[in-house]
Amino acid sequence: MKMSELSERSGVSVASIKFYQREELLPEPERSSPNQARYAANHVDRLRLIRALVDVGGLSVAAVRRVLAAAEADIPLDWAMGVAQHAIPGSVELPDQGSRGVTEIDSVSASMGWMVSPDNPGRAMAARVLDSYLQLDHEELLSVLPEYCSAAEIVARVDLGTVALQPNRARMSETVVVGTVLGDSLFAGLRRMAQEDAAHRQFSRAES
Amino acid sequence: MKMSELSERSGVSVASIKFYQREELLPEPERSSPNQARYAANHVDRLRLIRALVDVGGLSVAAVRRVLAAAEADIPLDWAMGVAQHAIPGSVELPDQGSRGVTEIDSVSASMGWMVSPDNPGRAMAARVLDSYLQLDHEELLSVLPEYCSAAEIVARVDLGTVALQPNRARMSETVVVGTVLGDSLFAGLRRMAQEDAAHRQFSRAES
DNA sequence: AAACTATCGATAGTGTTACTGTCTATATTT
DNA sequence: AAATATAGACAGTAACACTATCGATAGTTT
């Protein structure tokens, strides 16, 4: 298929496709002449994946490039997961070593029996959130950490179970990457729904 | 205190504070003369809250303005929660009414016994994620929805419990808003940690 | 009181990100 | 042959979150 058809089928404008090509987010197309290209079904799929990562997962184009590279490379799955985790916005460096947030996170993680490497991006993210909470004088969050952790464990277990179901390695990598990125949004959505339900039960007409 | 001290104590540059003032994110300071202002502790707190919402929660300045307005107004708490939910990036409109994602989400939410209004932003977000998954041919996600829901329910319940602990209404609103926004990041971080742990157990050296 | 530093408010400028538009030289289609 | 489409290069744009500069005070130091 040629450019205009690729654009139609994927729902991405020709100009944007060219942009993604410049950014090396698409595989090289087949050439029918040095000056003309033919695209295939995998280009459509790739474009859809890019849009999902960008629109739903909120990734930047640079992050998408890193994530796609990880999904393609024949890399250990836990490494692919690490790359996907690192690509997600908000994954920055750990707060000061001795920060209260780090201490609390490590302590609760230990009490869950988790084996987590010190450079896990989630550890930095969670510690950062805790530090913010503490700085805002919302200490109450600490007491609910264990329950958050149990919930996270449930989710993580089914995440990994889903990966194991995949028929081949390429598919597993894709599942890891897509699941890591889109799973956050899915859970966030479900949490809002559950919050509304819990709010109804707890204080909708009673005290507000 | 005056500008330079406010800047020091909050860790926000003078230029940025002026920017936030223009954007009406800060309360009006006291005036010692028509041309000179005095800031108080609540300005420091407010700046810290803004930075947490922006840096940790990933909100835009416009979203912060909406959220702060909701936290300040003497508004039913479930409404404040709705505003906070709507302010979070990724909260857009519902996919086409008949989309598979919407159907699946409504069905699982019904089976959980949740009462969720049709314009809950989480419903739209979750439906959107599901549609993406389906378009990418990752149907396996549907089978894990119930477990995601149980986890979301755990989190939502402790979220609401935390709110109920607050001593007064203003504090409750703040808790709702901060918890809604920062809670997503906290959970995402914990999920990554739990994922690493689960990955170790499942395929670290065995099959990768 | 003069000199110096800080602040206020307004406005303009900067850097980044993610496109979008335009152009020329070829190809392809009719 | 004429009309349309494509490739590739590069310039332009819109939104966003600041950042810098400026003239007119205000406060502080000497």
Coordinates of C-alpha atoms (C1' of nucleotides) in Angstrom, one line a residue:
Chain A
M1 CA 0.0 0.0 0.0
K2 CA 1.1 3.6 -0.5
M3 CA 1.2 6.5 1.8
S4 CA -2.3 7.8 1.4
E5 CA -3.8 4.3 2.1
L6 CA -1.5 3.9 5.1
S7 CA -2.7 7.2 6.4
E8 CA -6.4 6.3 5.9
R9 CA -6.1 2.9 7.5
S10 CA -4.2 4.0 10.5
G11 CA -6.0 7.2 11.0
V12 CA -2.8 9.2 11.1
S13 CA -2.2 12.1 8.8
V14 CA 0.4 11.9 6.0
A15 CA 2.3 14.7 7.6
S16 CA 2.4 12.9 11.0
I17 CA 3.5 9.7 9.4
K18 CA 6.4 11.5 7.7
F19 CA 7.3 13.0 11.1
Y20 CA 7.3 9.6 12.7
Q21 CA 9.5 8.3 9.9
R22 CA 12.0 11.1 10.5
E23 CA 11.9 10.2 14.2
E24 CA 12.6 6.6 13.3
L25 CA 9.5 5.2 14.9
L26 CA 8.5 3.2 11.8
P27 CA 10.4 0.3 10.1
E28 CA 11.9 1.0 6.7
P29 CA 9.3 0.4 3.9
E30 CA 10.0 -1.7 0.9
R31 CA 11.3 0.3 -2.1
S32 CA 9.8 -0.1 -5.6
S33 CA 12.2 2.5 -6.9
P34 CA 14.9 4.6 -5.1
N35 CA 12.3 7.2 -4.8
Q36 CA 9.1 5.4 -4.0
A37 CA 8.0 3.2 -1.1
R38 CA 5.5 0.5 -0.4
Y39 CA 4.0 0.0 3.1
A40 CA 2.7 -3.2 4.6
A41 CA 0.3 -4.3 7.4
N42 CA 3.0 -4.0 10.0
H43 CA 3.2 -0.3 9.4
V44 CA -0.4 0.1 10.1
D45 CA 0.0 -1.9 13.4
R46 CA 3.0 0.1 14.3
L47 CA 1.2 3.4 13.8
R48 CA -1.7 2.2 16.0
L49 CA 0.7 1.1 18.7
I50 CA 2.4 4.5 18.5
R51 CA -0.9 6.3 18.8
A52 CA -1.9 4.2 21.8
L53 CA 1.3 4.8 23.6
V54 CA 1.1 8.6 22.9
D55 CA -2.6 9.2 23.3
V56 CA -3.6 6.8 25.9
G57 CA -0.3 6.2 27.7
G58 CA 0.8 9.8 27.5
L59 CA 4.3 9.0 26.3
S60 CA 6.5 11.5 24.5
V61 CA 7.7 10.6 21.0
A62 CA 11.2 10.1 22.4
A63 CA 9.9 7.7 25.0
V64 CA 8.0 5.8 22.3
R65 CA 11.2 5.4 20.4
R66 CA 13.0 3.9 23.4
V67 CA 10.0 1.6 24.2
L68 CA 9.7 0.3 20.6
A69 CA 13.4 -0.4 20.5
A70 CA 13.1 -2.4 23.7
A71 CA 10.1 -4.3 22.4
E72 CA 12.0 -5.2 19.2
A73 CA 15.3 -6.1 20.6
D74 CA 15.8 -9.7 21.5
I75 CA 16.3 -8.8 25.1
P76 CA 15.5 -10.5 28.4
L77 CA 11.9 -9.8 29.3
D78 CA 12.7 -8.3 32.6
W79 CA 15.0 -5.9 30.9
A80 CA 12.3 -4.9 28.4
M81 CA 10.0 -4.3 31.4
G82 CA 12.7 -2.1 32.9
V83 CA 13.0 -0.1 29.7
A84 CA 9.2 0.4 29.5
Q85 CA 9.2 1.4 33.1
H86 CA 12.0 3.9 32.6
A87 CA 10.2 5.4 29.5
I88 CA 7.1 6.4 31.4
P89 CA 7.0 10.1 32.3
G90 CA 7.6 10.9 35.9
S91 CA 10.4 8.3 36.1
V92 CA 13.1 10.6 37.3
E93 CA 15.9 10.2 39.8
L94 CA 15.6 9.1 43.3
P95 CA 15.2 11.8 46.0
D96 CA 18.0 12.4 48.4
Q97 CA 19.2 9.1 49.8
G98 CA 18.2 9.7 53.3
S99 CA 14.7 11.0 52.5
R100 CA 11.8 9.9 54.6
G101 CA 10.0 8.7 51.5
V102 CA 12.8 6.3 50.5
T103 CA 13.0 4.9 54.0
E104 CA 9.2 4.3 54.2
I105 CA 9.1 2.8 50.7
D106 CA 11.9 0.4 51.4
S107 CA 10.4 -0.5 54.7
V108 CA 7.0 -1.4 53.3
S109 CA 8.5 -3.1 50.4
A110 CA 10.6 -5.2 52.7
S111 CA 7.6 -6.1 54.8
M112 CA 5.8 -7.3 51.6
G113 CA 8.8 -9.5 51.0
W114 CA 9.5 -7.9 47.7
M115 CA 12.8 -8.1 45.9
V116 CA 13.3 -4.8 44.3
S117 CA 16.5 -3.4 42.9
P118 CA 17.6 0.0 44.1
D119 CA 17.3 1.6 40.7
N120 CA 13.7 0.4 40.0
P121 CA 12.0 3.5 38.7
G122 CA 8.9 2.8 40.6
R123 CA 10.8 3.0 43.8
A124 CA 12.0 6.5 43.0
M125 CA 8.5 7.5 41.9
A126 CA 6.8 6.2 45.0
A127 CA 9.4 7.8 47.3
R128 CA 9.0 11.1 45.5
V129 CA 5.2 10.9 46.0
L130 CA 5.6 10.1 49.7
D131 CA 8.0 13.0 50.2
S132 CA 5.5 15.3 48.6
Y133 CA 2.8 14.1 50.8
L134 CA 4.9 14.5 53.9
Q135 CA 5.9 18.0 52.9
L136 CA 2.3 18.8 52.5
D137 CA 1.6 17.5 56.0
H138 CA -0.5 14.6 54.9
E139 CA 1.1 11.9 57.0
E140 CA -2.0 9.8 57.0
L141 CA -0.9 8.3 53.7
L142 CA 1.8 6.2 55.4
S143 CA -0.8 4.2 57.2
V144 CA -2.5 3.0 54.0
L145 CA 0.7 2.0 52.2
P146 CA 0.4 -1.6 53.0
E147 CA -3.1 -1.8 51.4
Y148 CA -1.8 0.0 48.3
C149 CA 0.9 -2.6 48.2
S150 CA -1.4 -5.5 48.3
A151 CA -3.4 -4.0 45.5
A152 CA -0.2 -3.4 43.5
E153 CA 0.8 -7.0 44.1
I154 CA -2.6 -8.3 42.7
V155 CA -2.2 -6.2 39.6
A156 CA 1.5 -7.1 39.1
R157 CA 0.7 -10.8 39.4
V158 CA -2.0 -10.8 36.8
D159 CA 0.3 -8.6 34.6
L160 CA 3.0 -11.2 34.6
G161 CA 0.5 -14.0 34.2
T162 CA -0.7 -12.3 31.0
V163 CA 2.8 -12.2 29.6
A164 CA 3.3 -15.9 30.2
L165 CA 0.2 -16.6 28.1
Q166 CA 1.7 -15.2 24.9
P167 CA 2.7 -17.6 22.1
N168 CA 6.1 -16.2 21.3
R169 CA 8.9 -13.9 22.4
A170 CA 8.1 -10.9 20.3
R171 CA 4.5 -11.0 21.5
M172 CA 5.7 -11.2 25.1
S173 CA 7.9 -8.2 24.7
E174 CA 5.0 -6.3 23.2
T175 CA 2.7 -7.4 26.0
V176 CA 5.2 -6.3 28.6
V177 CA 5.6 -2.9 27.0
V178 CA 2.0 -2.2 26.2
G179 CA 0.8 -3.6 29.5
T180 CA 3.3 -1.5 31.5
V181 CA 2.3 1.7 29.7
L182 CA -1.4 1.3 29.2
G183 CA -2.0 -0.6 32.5
D184 CA -1.3 2.5 34.5
S185 CA -4.1 4.3 32.7
L186 CA -6.5 1.4 32.9
F187 CA -6.0 1.1 36.6
A188 CA -6.3 4.8 37.1
G189 CA -9.6 4.7 35.3
L190 CA -10.9 1.8 37.3
R191 CA -9.7 3.6 40.5
R192 CA -11.8 6.6 39.7
M193 CA -14.9 4.5 39.1
A194 CA -14.3 2.6 42.4
Q195 CA -13.8 6.0 44.1
E196 CA -17.1 7.3 42.9
D197 CA -18.8 4.2 44.1
A198 CA -17.1 4.3 47.5
A199 CA -17.9 8.0 47.8
H200 CA -21.6 7.4 47.2
R201 CA -21.6 4.8 49.9
Q202 CA -19.7 6.9 52.3
F203 CA -20.6 10.5 52.2
S204 CA -22.7 11.4 49.2
R205 CA -25.9 12.6 50.8
A206 CA -25.0 11.9 54.4
E207 CA -22.4 14.6 55.2
S208 CA -21.8 16.7 52.2
Chain B
M1 CA 7.7 37.9 54.4
K2 CA 8.6 39.4 51.0
M3 CA 9.1 37.9 47.6
S4 CA 12.7 36.8 48.0
E5 CA 12.0 35.0 51.2
L6 CA 8.9 33.3 49.8
S7 CA 11.0 32.2 46.9
E8 CA 13.7 30.8 49.1
R9 CA 11.4 29.0 51.5
S10 CA 9.3 27.4 48.7
G11 CA 12.2 26.6 46.4
V12 CA 10.4 28.3 43.5
S13 CA 12.1 31.1 41.6
V14 CA 10.8 34.6 41.8
A15 CA 10.1 34.6 38.1
S16 CA 8.0 31.5 38.5
I17 CA 6.1 32.8 41.5
K18 CA 5.2 35.9 39.4
F19 CA 4.1 33.6 36.7
Y20 CA 1.8 31.6 39.0
Q21 CA 0.4 34.9 40.3
R22 CA -0.5 35.9 36.8
E23 CA -2.1 32.6 36.3
E24 CA -4.1 33.2 39.6
L25 CA -2.7 30.1 41.3
L26 CA -1.8 32.0 44.5
P27 CA -4.1 33.9 46.9
E28 CA -3.8 37.7 46.9
P29 CA -1.1 38.8 49.3
E30 CA -1.6 41.4 52.0
R31 CA -0.7 44.9 50.8
S32 CA 1.5 47.2 52.9
S33 CA 1.2 49.9 50.2
P34 CA -0.6 49.9 46.9
N35 CA 2.6 48.8 45.4
Q36 CA 4.1 46.4 47.9
A37 CA 3.0 43.0 49.1
R38 CA 3.6 40.8 52.2
Y39 CA 3.3 37.0 51.9
A40 CA 2.4 34.5 54.6
A41 CA 2.9 30.9 55.4
N42 CA -0.2 29.8 53.3
H43 CA 1.6 31.1 50.3
V44 CA 4.5 28.8 51.0
D45 CA 2.1 25.9 51.4
R46 CA 0.3 26.7 48.3
L47 CA 3.5 26.8 46.3
R48 CA 4.5 23.5 47.6
L49 CA 1.1 22.1 46.6
I50 CA 1.4 23.5 43.2
R51 CA 4.8 22.0 42.7
A52 CA 3.6 18.6 43.9
L53 CA 0.6 18.7 41.5
V54 CA 2.8 19.7 38.6
D55 CA 6.0 17.8 39.2
V56 CA 4.7 14.6 40.8
G57 CA 1.1 14.5 39.5
G58 CA 2.0 15.8 36.0
L59 CA -0.8 18.4 35.9
S60 CA -0.7 21.4 33.6
V61 CA -0.9 24.8 35.1
A62 CA -4.5 25.1 33.8
A63 CA -5.4 21.9 35.5
V64 CA -3.9 23.0 38.8
R65 CA -6.0 26.2 38.7
R66 CA -9.2 24.1 38.3
V67 CA -8.1 21.7 41.0
L68 CA -7.2 24.4 43.5
A69 CA -10.5 26.2 42.8
A70 CA -12.4 23.0 43.6
A71 CA -10.4 22.4 46.8
E72 CA -11.2 25.9 48.0
A73 CA -14.8 26.1 47.1
D74 CA -17.2 24.9 49.8
I75 CA -18.4 22.2 47.5
P76 CA -19.7 18.7 48.1
L77 CA -16.8 16.4 48.5
D78 CA -17.9 14.1 45.8
W79 CA -18.0 17.0 43.5
A80 CA -14.5 18.0 44.5
M81 CA -13.4 14.5 43.7
G82 CA -15.1 14.8 40.3
V83 CA -13.2 18.0 39.5
A84 CA -9.9 16.5 40.6
Q85 CA -10.6 13.5 38.4
H86 CA -11.5 15.6 35.4
A87 CA -8.4 17.7 35.8
I88 CA -6.0 14.8 35.4
P89 CA -4.5 14.5 32.0
G90 CA -5.9 11.8 29.8
S91 CA -9.4 12.5 30.9
V92 CA -11.1 13.1 27.6
E93 CA -14.4 12.2 26.1
L94 CA -16.0 8.8 25.9
P95 CA -15.2 6.7 22.8
D96 CA -18.2 6.0 20.5
Q97 CA -21.1 4.9 22.5
G98 CA -21.3 1.4 21.1
S99 CA -17.5 0.7 21.4
R100 CA -16.5 -2.7 22.8
G101 CA -14.4 -1.0 25.5
V102 CA -17.4 0.8 26.9
T103 CA -19.5 -2.4 26.9
E104 CA -16.8 -4.3 28.7
I105 CA -16.2 -1.7 31.2
D106 CA -19.8 -1.3 32.0
S107 CA -20.2 -5.0 32.3
V108 CA -17.4 -5.5 34.7
S109 CA -18.4 -2.5 36.7
A110 CA -21.9 -3.9 37.0
S111 CA -20.6 -7.3 38.1
M112 CA -18.6 -5.5 40.8
G113 CA -21.8 -3.9 42.0
W114 CA -20.4 -0.4 41.4
M115 CA -22.6 2.6 41.0
V116 CA -20.8 4.7 38.5
S117 CA -22.3 7.7 36.7
P118 CA -22.0 7.7 32.9
D119 CA -19.8 10.7 32.8
N120 CA -17.2 9.4 35.3
P121 CA -13.9 10.3 33.7
G122 CA -12.4 7.0 34.8
R123 CA -15.1 5.2 32.8
A124 CA -14.0 7.0 29.6
M125 CA -10.3 6.5 30.4
A126 CA -10.7 2.8 31.0
A127 CA -12.9 2.3 28.0
R128 CA -10.4 4.1 25.8
V129 CA -7.6 1.9 27.1
L130 CA -9.6 -1.2 26.4
D131 CA -10.4 -0.1 22.9
S132 CA -6.7 0.4 22.3
Y133 CA -5.8 -3.0 23.6
L134 CA -8.5 -4.6 21.4
Q135 CA -7.3 -2.7 18.4
L136 CA -3.8 -3.9 19.0
D137 CA -5.1 -7.5 19.2
H138 CA -4.4 -8.0 22.9
E139 CA -7.7 -9.5 23.9
E140 CA -6.1 -11.2 26.9
L141 CA -6.6 -8.1 28.9
L142 CA -10.3 -8.6 29.2
S143 CA -9.8 -11.7 31.3
V144 CA -7.8 -9.9 33.9
L145 CA -10.3 -7.0 34.3
P146 CA -12.0 -8.4 37.4
E147 CA -8.7 -8.7 39.2
Y148 CA -7.8 -5.1 38.3
C149 CA -11.2 -4.1 39.6
S150 CA -10.7 -5.8 42.9
A151 CA -7.4 -4.1 43.3
A152 CA -9.0 -0.7 42.4
E153 CA -11.6 -1.3 44.9
I154 CA -9.1 -1.9 47.7
V155 CA -7.3 1.3 46.8
A156 CA -10.5 3.3 46.5
R157 CA -11.7 2.2 49.9
V158 CA -8.6 3.2 51.7
D159 CA -8.6 6.5 49.7
L160 CA -12.1 7.3 51.0
G161 CA -11.2 6.1 54.5
T162 CA -8.3 8.5 54.6
V163 CA -10.6 11.4 53.7
A164 CA -13.0 10.6 56.5
L165 CA -10.1 10.9 59.0
Q166 CA -9.5 14.6 58.3
P167 CA -10.5 17.0 61.0
N168 CA -12.3 19.6 58.9
R169 CA -13.9 20.2 55.6
A170 CA -11.0 22.2 54.0
R171 CA -8.6 19.5 54.9
M172 CA -11.0 16.9 53.4
S173 CA -11.1 18.7 50.1
E174 CA -7.4 19.0 50.0
T175 CA -7.0 15.3 50.8
V176 CA -9.4 14.4 48.1
V177 CA -7.7 16.5 45.5
V178 CA -4.1 15.6 46.5
G179 CA -5.0 11.9 46.9
T180 CA -6.7 11.7 43.6
V181 CA -3.8 13.3 41.8
L182 CA -0.8 11.9 43.6
G183 CA -2.4 8.5 44.3
D184 CA -2.1 7.5 40.7
S185 CA 1.6 8.1 40.7
L186 CA 2.1 6.3 44.0
F187 CA 0.2 3.3 42.8
A188 CA 2.1 3.3 39.5
G189 CA 5.3 3.3 41.4
L190 CA 4.3 0.5 43.7
R191 CA 3.1 -1.5 40.7
R192 CA 6.5 -1.3 39.0
M193 CA 8.1 -2.5 42.2
A194 CA 5.7 -5.4 42.5
Q195 CA 6.2 -6.2 38.8
E196 CA 9.9 -6.4 39.2
D197 CA 9.4 -8.8 42.1
A198 CA 6.9 -10.9 40.2
A199 CA 9.2 -11.0 37.2
H200 CA 12.1 -12.2 39.3
R201 CA 9.9 -15.0 40.6
Q202 CA 8.5 -15.9 37.2
F203 CA 11.0 -15.7 34.4
S204 CA 14.2 -13.9 35.4
R205 CA 16.7 -16.6 34.9
A206 CA 14.4 -19.5 34.0
E207 CA 13.4 -18.4 30.4
S208 CA 15.0 -15.2 29.5
Chain C
dA1 C1' 19.0 63.0 51.9
dA2 C1' 21.5 60.4 48.5
dA3 C1' 22.7 55.9 47.0
dC4 C1' 21.6 51.4 46.6
dT5 C1' 18.9 47.3 46.5
dA6 C1' 14.3 45.0 46.2
dT7 C1' 9.7 44.8 44.5
dC8 C1' 5.7 45.4 41.4
dG9 C1' 3.4 44.9 37.2
dA10 C1' 3.6 44.6 32.4
dT11 C1' 5.3 42.8 28.4
dA12 C1' 8.5 40.5 25.5
dG13 C1' 11.4 36.6 24.7
dT14 C1' 13.1 31.6 25.1
dG15 C1' 13.3 26.6 24.7
dT16 C1' 10.8 22.4 24.0
dT17 C1' 7.5 19.4 21.9
dA18 C1' 4.7 17.7 18.3
dC19 C1' 3.3 18.4 14.6
dT20 C1' 2.0 21.1 9.9
dG21 C1' 3.0 23.4 5.5
dT22 C1' 5.6 24.2 1.5
dC23 C1' 8.7 23.1 -2.1
dT24 C1' 11.2 20.5 -5.8
dA25 C1' 12.1 16.5 -8.1
dT26 C1' 10.3 12.2 -9.4
dA27 C1' 6.6 8.5 -10.1
dT28 C1' 2.3 6.9 -11.3
dT29 C1' -2.3 7.1 -13.1
dT30 C1' -5.6 8.4 -16.6
Chain D
dA1 C1' 0.5 14.4 -22.2
dA2 C1' -1.8 16.0 -18.3
dA3 C1' -3.2 15.5 -13.7
dT4 C1' -2.2 13.7 -9.3
dA5 C1' 0.7 11.5 -5.7
dT6 C1' 4.9 10.6 -3.4
dA7 C1' 9.6 11.3 -1.3
dG8 C1' 12.6 13.9 1.1
dA9 C1' 14.2 18.3 3.0
dC10 C1' 13.4 22.0 5.6
dA11 C1' 10.8 26.0 7.4
dG12 C1' 6.9 27.4 10.1
dT13 C1' 3.4 27.1 13.8
dA14 C1' 0.8 26.5 18.2
dA15 C1' 0.8 25.4 22.9
dC16 C1' 3.1 25.4 27.1
dA17 C1' 5.9 26.8 31.0
dC18 C1' 8.6 29.5 32.2
dT19 C1' 12.5 33.5 32.0
dA20 C1' 14.3 38.1 31.2
dT21 C1' 14.0 43.0 30.9
dC22 C1' 12.1 47.4 32.1
dG23 C1' 10.4 51.6 34.2
dA24 C1' 8.3 53.1 38.3
dT25 C1' 8.2 53.0 43.0
dA26 C1' 9.4 51.4 47.9
dG27 C1' 12.4 50.3 51.6
dT28 C1' 17.1 50.3 53.5
dT29 C1' 21.7 51.9 54.3
dT30 C1' 25.1 55.5 55.0

